[in-house]
Short mmCIF file of N, CA and C in Angstrom, two decimals:
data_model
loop_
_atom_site.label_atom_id
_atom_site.label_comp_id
_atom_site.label_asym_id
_atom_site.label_seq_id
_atom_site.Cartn_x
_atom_site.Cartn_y
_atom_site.Cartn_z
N UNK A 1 -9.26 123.88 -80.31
CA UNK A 1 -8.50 122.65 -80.31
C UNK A 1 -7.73 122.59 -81.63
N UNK A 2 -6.38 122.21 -81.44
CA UNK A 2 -5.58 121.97 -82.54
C UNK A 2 -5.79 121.06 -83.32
N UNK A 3 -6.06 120.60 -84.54
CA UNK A 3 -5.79 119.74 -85.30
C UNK A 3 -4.95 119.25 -86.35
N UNK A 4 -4.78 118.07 -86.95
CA UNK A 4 -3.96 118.31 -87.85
C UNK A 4 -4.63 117.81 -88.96
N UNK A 5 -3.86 117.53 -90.48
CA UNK A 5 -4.42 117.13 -91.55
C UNK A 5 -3.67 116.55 -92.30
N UNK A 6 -3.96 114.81 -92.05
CA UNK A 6 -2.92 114.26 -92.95
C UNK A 6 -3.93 113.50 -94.61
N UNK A 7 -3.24 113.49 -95.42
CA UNK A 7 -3.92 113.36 -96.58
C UNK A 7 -3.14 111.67 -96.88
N UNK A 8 -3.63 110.64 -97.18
CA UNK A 8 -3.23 109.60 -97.20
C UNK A 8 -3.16 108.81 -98.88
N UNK A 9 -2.50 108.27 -98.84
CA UNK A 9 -2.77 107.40 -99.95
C UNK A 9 -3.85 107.45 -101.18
N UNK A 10 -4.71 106.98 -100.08
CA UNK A 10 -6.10 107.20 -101.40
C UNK A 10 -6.83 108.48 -101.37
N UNK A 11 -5.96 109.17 -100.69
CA UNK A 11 -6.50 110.75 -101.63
C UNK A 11 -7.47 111.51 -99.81
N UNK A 12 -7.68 110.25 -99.55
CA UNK A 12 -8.59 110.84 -97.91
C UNK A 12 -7.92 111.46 -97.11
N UNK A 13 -8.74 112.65 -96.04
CA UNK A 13 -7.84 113.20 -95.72
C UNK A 13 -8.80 112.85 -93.74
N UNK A 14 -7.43 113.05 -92.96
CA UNK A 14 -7.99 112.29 -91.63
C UNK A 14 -7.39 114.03 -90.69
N UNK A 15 -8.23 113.75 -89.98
CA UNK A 15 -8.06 114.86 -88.82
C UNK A 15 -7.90 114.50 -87.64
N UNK A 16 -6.28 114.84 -87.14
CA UNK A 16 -5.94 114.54 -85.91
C UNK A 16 -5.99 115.47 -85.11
N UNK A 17 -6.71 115.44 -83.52
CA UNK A 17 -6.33 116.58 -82.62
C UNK A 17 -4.75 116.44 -81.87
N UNK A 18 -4.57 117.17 -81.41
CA UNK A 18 -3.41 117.03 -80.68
C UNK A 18 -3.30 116.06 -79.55
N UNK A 19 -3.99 115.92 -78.51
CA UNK A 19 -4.01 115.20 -77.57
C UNK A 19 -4.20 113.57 -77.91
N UNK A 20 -4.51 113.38 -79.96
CA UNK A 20 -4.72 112.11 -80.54
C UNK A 20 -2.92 112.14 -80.95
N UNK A 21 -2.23 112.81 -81.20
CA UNK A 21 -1.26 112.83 -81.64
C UNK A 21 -0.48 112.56 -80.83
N UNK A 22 -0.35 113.60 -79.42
CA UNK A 22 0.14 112.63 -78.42
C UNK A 22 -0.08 111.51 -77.50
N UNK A 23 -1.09 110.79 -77.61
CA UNK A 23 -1.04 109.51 -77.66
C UNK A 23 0.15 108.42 -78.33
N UNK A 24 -0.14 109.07 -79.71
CA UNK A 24 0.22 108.06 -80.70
C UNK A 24 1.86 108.33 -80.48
N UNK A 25 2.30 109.14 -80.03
CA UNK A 25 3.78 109.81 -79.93
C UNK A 25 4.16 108.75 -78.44
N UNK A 26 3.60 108.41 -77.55
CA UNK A 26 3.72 108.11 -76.65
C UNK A 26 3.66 106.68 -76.81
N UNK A 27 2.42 106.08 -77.35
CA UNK A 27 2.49 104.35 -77.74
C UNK A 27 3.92 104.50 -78.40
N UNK A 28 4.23 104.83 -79.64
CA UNK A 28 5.48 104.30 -80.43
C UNK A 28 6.59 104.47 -79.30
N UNK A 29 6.73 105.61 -78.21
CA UNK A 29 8.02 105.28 -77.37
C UNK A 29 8.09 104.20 -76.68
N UNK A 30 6.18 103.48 -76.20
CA UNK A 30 6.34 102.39 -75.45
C UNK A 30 6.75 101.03 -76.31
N UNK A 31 6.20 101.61 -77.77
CA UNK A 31 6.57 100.27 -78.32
C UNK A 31 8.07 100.07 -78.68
N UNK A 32 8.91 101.32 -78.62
CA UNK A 32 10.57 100.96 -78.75
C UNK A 32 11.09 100.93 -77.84
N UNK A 33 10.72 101.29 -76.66
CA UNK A 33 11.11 100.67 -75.49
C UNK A 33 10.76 99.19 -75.11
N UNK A 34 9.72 98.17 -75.28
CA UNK A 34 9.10 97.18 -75.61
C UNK A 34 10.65 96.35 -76.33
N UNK A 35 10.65 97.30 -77.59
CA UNK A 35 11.27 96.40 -78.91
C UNK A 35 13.16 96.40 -78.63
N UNK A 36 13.61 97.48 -77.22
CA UNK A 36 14.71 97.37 -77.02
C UNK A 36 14.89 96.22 -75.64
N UNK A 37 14.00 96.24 -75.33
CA UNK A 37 14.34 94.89 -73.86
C UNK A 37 14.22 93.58 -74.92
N UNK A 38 13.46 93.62 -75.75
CA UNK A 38 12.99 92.58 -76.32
C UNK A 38 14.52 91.73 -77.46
N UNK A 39 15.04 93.23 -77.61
CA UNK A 39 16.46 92.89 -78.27
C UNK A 39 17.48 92.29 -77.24
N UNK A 40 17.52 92.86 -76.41
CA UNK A 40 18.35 92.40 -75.45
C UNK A 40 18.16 91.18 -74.62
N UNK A 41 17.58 91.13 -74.26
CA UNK A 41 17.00 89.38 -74.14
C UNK A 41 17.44 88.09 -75.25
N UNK A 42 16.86 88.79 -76.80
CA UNK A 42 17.34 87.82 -77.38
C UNK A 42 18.68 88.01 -77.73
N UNK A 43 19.34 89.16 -77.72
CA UNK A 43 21.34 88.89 -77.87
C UNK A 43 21.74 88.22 -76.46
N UNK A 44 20.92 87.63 -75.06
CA UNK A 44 21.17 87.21 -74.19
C UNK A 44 21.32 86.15 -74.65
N UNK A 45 20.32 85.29 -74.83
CA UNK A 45 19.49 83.78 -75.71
C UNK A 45 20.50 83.69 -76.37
N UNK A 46 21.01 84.43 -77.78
CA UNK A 46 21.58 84.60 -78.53
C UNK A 46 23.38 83.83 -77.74
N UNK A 47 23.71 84.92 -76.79
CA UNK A 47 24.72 84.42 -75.86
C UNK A 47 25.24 82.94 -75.35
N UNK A 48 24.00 82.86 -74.72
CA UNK A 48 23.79 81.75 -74.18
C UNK A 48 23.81 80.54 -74.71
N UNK A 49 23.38 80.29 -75.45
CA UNK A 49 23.17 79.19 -77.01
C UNK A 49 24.74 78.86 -77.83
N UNK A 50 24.94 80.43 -77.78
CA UNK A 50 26.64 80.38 -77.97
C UNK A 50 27.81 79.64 -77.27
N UNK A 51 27.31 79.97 -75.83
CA UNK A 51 28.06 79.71 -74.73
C UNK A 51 28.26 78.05 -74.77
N UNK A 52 26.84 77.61 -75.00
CA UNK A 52 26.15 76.15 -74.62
C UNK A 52 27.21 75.02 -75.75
N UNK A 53 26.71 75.59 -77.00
CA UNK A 53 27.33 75.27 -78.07
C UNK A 53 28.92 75.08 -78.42
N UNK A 54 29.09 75.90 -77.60
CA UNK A 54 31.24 76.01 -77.30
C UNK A 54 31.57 75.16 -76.22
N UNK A 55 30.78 74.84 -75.46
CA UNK A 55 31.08 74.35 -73.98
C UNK A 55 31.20 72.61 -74.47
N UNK A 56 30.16 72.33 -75.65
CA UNK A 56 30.27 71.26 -75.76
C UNK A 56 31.20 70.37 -77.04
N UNK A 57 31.26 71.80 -78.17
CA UNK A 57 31.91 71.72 -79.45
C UNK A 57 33.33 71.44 -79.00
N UNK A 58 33.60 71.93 -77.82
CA UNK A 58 35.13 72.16 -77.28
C UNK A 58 35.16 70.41 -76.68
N UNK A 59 34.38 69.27 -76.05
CA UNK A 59 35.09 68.37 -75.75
C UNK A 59 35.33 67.61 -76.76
N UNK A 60 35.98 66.30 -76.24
CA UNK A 60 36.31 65.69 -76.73
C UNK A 60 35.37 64.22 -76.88
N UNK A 61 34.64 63.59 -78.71
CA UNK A 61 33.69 63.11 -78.13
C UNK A 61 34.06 61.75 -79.30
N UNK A 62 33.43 60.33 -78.38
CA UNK A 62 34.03 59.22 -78.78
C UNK A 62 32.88 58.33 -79.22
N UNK A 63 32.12 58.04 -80.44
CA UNK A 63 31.22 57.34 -81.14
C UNK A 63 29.78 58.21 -80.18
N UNK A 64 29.61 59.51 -80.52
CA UNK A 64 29.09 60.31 -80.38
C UNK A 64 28.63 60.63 -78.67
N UNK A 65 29.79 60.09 -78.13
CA UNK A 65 29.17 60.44 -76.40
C UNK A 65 30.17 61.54 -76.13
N UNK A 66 30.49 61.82 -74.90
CA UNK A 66 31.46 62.32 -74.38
C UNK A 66 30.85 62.56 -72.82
N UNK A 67 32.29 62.83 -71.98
CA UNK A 67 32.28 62.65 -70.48
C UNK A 67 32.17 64.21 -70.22
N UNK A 68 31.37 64.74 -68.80
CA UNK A 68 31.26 66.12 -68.55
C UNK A 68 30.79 65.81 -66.83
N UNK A 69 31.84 66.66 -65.88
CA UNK A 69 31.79 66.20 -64.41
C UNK A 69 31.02 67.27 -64.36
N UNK A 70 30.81 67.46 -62.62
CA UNK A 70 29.84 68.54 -62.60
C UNK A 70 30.58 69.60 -62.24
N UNK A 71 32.01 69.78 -62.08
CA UNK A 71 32.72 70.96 -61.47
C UNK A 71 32.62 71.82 -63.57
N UNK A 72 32.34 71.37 -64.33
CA UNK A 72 32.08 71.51 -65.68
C UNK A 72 30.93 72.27 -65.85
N UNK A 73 30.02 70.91 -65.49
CA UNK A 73 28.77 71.67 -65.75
C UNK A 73 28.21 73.00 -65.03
N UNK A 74 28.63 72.80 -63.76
CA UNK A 74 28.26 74.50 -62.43
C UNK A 74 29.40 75.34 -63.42
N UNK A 75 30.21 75.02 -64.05
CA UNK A 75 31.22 76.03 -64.64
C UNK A 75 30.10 76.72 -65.76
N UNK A 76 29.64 76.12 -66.85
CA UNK A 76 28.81 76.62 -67.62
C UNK A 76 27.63 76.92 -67.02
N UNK A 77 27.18 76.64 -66.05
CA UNK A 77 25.79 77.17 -65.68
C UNK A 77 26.47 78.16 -65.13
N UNK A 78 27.76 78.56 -64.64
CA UNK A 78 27.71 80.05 -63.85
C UNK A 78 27.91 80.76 -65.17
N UNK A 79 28.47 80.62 -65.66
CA UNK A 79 28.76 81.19 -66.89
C UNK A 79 27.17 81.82 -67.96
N UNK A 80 26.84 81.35 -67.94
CA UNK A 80 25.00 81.82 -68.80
C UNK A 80 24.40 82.39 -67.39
N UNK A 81 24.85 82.69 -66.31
CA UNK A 81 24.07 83.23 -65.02
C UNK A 81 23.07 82.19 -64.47
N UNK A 82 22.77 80.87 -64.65
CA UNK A 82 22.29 79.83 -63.88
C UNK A 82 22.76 79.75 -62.63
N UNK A 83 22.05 78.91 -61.71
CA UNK A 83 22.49 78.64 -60.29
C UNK A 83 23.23 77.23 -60.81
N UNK A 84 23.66 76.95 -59.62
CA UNK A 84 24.70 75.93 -60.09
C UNK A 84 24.08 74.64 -59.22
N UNK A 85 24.46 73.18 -60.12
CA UNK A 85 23.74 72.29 -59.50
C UNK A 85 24.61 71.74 -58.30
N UNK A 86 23.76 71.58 -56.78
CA UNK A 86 24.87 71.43 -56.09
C UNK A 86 23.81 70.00 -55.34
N UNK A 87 24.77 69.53 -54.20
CA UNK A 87 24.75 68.16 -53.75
C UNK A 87 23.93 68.59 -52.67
N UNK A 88 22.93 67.40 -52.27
CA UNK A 88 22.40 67.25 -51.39
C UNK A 88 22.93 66.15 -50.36
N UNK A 89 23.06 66.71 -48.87
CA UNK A 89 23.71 65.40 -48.09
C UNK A 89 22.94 65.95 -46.98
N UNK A 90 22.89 64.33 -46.19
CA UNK A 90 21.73 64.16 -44.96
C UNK A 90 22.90 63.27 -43.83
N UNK A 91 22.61 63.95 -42.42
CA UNK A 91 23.41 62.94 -41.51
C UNK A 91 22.66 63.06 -40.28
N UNK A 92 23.71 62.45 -39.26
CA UNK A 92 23.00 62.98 -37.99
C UNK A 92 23.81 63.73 -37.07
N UNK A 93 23.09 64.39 -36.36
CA UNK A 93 23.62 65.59 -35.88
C UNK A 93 23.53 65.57 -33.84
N UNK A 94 24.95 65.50 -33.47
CA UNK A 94 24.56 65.56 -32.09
C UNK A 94 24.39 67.06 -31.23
N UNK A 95 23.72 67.58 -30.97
CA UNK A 95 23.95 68.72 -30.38
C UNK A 95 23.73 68.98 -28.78
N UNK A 96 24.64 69.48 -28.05
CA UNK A 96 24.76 69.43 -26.78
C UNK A 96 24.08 70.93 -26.32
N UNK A 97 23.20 71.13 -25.26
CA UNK A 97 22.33 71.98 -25.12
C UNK A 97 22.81 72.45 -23.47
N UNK A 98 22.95 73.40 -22.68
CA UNK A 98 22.98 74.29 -21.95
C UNK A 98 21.61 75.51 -21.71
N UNK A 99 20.86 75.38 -20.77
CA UNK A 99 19.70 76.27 -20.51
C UNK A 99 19.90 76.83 -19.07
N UNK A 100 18.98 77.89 -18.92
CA UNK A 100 19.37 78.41 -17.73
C UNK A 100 18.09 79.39 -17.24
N UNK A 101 17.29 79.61 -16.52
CA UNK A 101 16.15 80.47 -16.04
C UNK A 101 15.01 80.02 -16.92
N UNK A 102 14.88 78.78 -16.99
CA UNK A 102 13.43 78.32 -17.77
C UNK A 102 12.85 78.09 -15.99
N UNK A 103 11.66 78.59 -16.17
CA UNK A 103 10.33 78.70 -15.25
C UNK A 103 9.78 77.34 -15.37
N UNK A 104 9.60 76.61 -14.23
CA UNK A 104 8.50 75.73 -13.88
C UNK A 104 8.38 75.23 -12.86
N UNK A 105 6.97 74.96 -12.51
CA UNK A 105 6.63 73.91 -11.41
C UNK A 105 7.46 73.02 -10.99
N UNK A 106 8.35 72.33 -11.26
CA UNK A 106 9.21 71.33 -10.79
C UNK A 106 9.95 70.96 -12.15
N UNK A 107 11.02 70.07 -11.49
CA UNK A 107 12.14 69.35 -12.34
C UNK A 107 11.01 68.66 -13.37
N UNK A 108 10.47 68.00 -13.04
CA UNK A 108 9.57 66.81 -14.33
C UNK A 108 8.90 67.83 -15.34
N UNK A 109 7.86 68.93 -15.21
CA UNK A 109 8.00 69.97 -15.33
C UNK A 109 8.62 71.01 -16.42
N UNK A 110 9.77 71.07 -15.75
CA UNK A 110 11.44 71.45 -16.67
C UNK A 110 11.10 70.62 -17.86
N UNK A 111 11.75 69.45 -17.49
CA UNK A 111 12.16 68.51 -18.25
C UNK A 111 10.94 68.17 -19.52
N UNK A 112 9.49 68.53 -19.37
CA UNK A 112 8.48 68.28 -20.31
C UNK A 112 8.49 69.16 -21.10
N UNK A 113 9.00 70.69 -20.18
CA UNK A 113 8.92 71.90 -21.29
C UNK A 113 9.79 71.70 -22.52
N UNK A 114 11.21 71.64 -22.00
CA UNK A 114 12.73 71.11 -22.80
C UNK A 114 12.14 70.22 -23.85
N UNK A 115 11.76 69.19 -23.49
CA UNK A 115 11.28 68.07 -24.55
C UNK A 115 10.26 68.61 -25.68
N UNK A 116 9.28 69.04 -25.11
CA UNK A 116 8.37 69.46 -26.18
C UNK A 116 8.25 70.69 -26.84
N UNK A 117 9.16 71.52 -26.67
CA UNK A 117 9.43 72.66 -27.33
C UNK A 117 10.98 73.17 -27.70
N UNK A 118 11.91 71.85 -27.66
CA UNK A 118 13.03 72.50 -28.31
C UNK A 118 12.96 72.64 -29.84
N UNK A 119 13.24 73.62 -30.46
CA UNK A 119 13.25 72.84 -32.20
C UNK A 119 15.14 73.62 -32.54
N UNK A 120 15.43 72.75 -33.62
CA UNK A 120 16.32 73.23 -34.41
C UNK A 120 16.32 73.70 -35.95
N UNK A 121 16.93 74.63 -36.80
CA UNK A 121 16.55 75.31 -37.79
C UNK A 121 17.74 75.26 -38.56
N UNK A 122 17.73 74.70 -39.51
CA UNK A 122 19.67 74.63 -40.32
C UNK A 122 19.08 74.85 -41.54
N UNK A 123 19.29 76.18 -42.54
CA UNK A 123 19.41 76.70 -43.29
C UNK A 123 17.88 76.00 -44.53
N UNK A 124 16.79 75.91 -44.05
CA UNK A 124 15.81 75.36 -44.79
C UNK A 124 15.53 74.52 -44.81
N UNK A 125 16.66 73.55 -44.53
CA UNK A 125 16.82 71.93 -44.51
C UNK A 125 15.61 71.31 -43.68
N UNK A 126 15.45 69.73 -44.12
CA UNK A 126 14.14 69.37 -43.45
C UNK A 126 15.04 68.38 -42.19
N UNK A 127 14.21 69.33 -40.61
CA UNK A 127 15.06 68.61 -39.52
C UNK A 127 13.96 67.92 -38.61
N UNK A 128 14.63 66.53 -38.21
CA UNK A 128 13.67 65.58 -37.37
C UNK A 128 14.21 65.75 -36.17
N UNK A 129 13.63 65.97 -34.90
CA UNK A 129 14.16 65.85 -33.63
C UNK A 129 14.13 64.11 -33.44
N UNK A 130 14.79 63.23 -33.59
CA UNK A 130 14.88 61.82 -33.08
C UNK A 130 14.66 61.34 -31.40
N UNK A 131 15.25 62.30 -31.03
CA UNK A 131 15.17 62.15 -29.12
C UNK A 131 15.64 63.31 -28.42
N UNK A 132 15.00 63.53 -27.92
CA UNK A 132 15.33 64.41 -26.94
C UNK A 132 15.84 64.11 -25.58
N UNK A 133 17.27 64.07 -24.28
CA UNK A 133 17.03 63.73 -23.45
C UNK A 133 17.84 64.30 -22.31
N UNK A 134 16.86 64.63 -21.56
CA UNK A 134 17.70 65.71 -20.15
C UNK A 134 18.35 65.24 -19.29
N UNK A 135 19.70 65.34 -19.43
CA UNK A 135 20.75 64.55 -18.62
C UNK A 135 20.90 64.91 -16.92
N UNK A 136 20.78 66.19 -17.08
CA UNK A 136 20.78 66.69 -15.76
C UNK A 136 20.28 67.75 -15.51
N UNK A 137 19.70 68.14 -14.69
CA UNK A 137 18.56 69.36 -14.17
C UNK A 137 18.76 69.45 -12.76
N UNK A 138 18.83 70.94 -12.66
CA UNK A 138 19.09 71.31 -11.18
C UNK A 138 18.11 72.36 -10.96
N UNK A 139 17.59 72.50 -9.34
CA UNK A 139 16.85 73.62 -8.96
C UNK A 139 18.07 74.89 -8.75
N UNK A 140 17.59 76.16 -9.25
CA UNK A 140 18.56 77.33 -8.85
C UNK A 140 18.41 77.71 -7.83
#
């Protein structure tokens, strides 16, 4: 087994094997790899703070307030890579339905399946069925 021999400071002398050496060769790459994300993150921060600081140094401000819409603010949040704050709106929704080869015992039947198992799905949103109601039903 290889070793090495480093003589230190106070005169002591320490014996490394090789497989201790490469260890230690291997931590310091993880730790500058560590210490380069770690840079870059903060010249992000660094960025950002910049960004924040200009966005607001730049208006115009009157016994220390000032006005900022939100087509402004989603401007600076896209800008630092934020999502942008957007509006929430609620209405009601009519939707006209067409079916065709649903199976059952009879029209009443039909008409219980339709009711109790239609659902609708709009992009996450939270949806209430209010009424359901079968205008017309025919045997095929």
């Amino acid at each position: 087994m290889n070793t090495i021999q480093i003589t230190i400071e106070s005169g002591a002398v320490i014996n490394y094997t090789e497989a201790e050496i490469l260890r230690f060769i291997n931590k310091a790459e993880e730790v500058n790899a560590v210490q380069q994300v770690a840079n870059e993150y903060r010249a992000t921060a660094n960025s950002i703070r910049n960004q924040v600081r200009d966005f607001f140094s730049e208006r115009e401000w009157s016994d220390r307030e000032t006005t900022v819409n939100l087509d402004e603010v989603n401007e600076l949040l896209n800008s630092i890579g934020s999502h942008s704050i957007q509006t929430t709106y609620s209405g009601n929704i009519t939707i006209s339905v067409s079916f065709c080869d649903l199976d059952a015992d009879d029209a009443d039947d039909a008409i219980s399946k339709i009711e109790d198992d239609i659902t609708v799905e709009l992009y996450g949103a939270s949806i209430s069925i209010d009424q359901v109601s079968v205008d017309d039903i025919e045997e095929d």
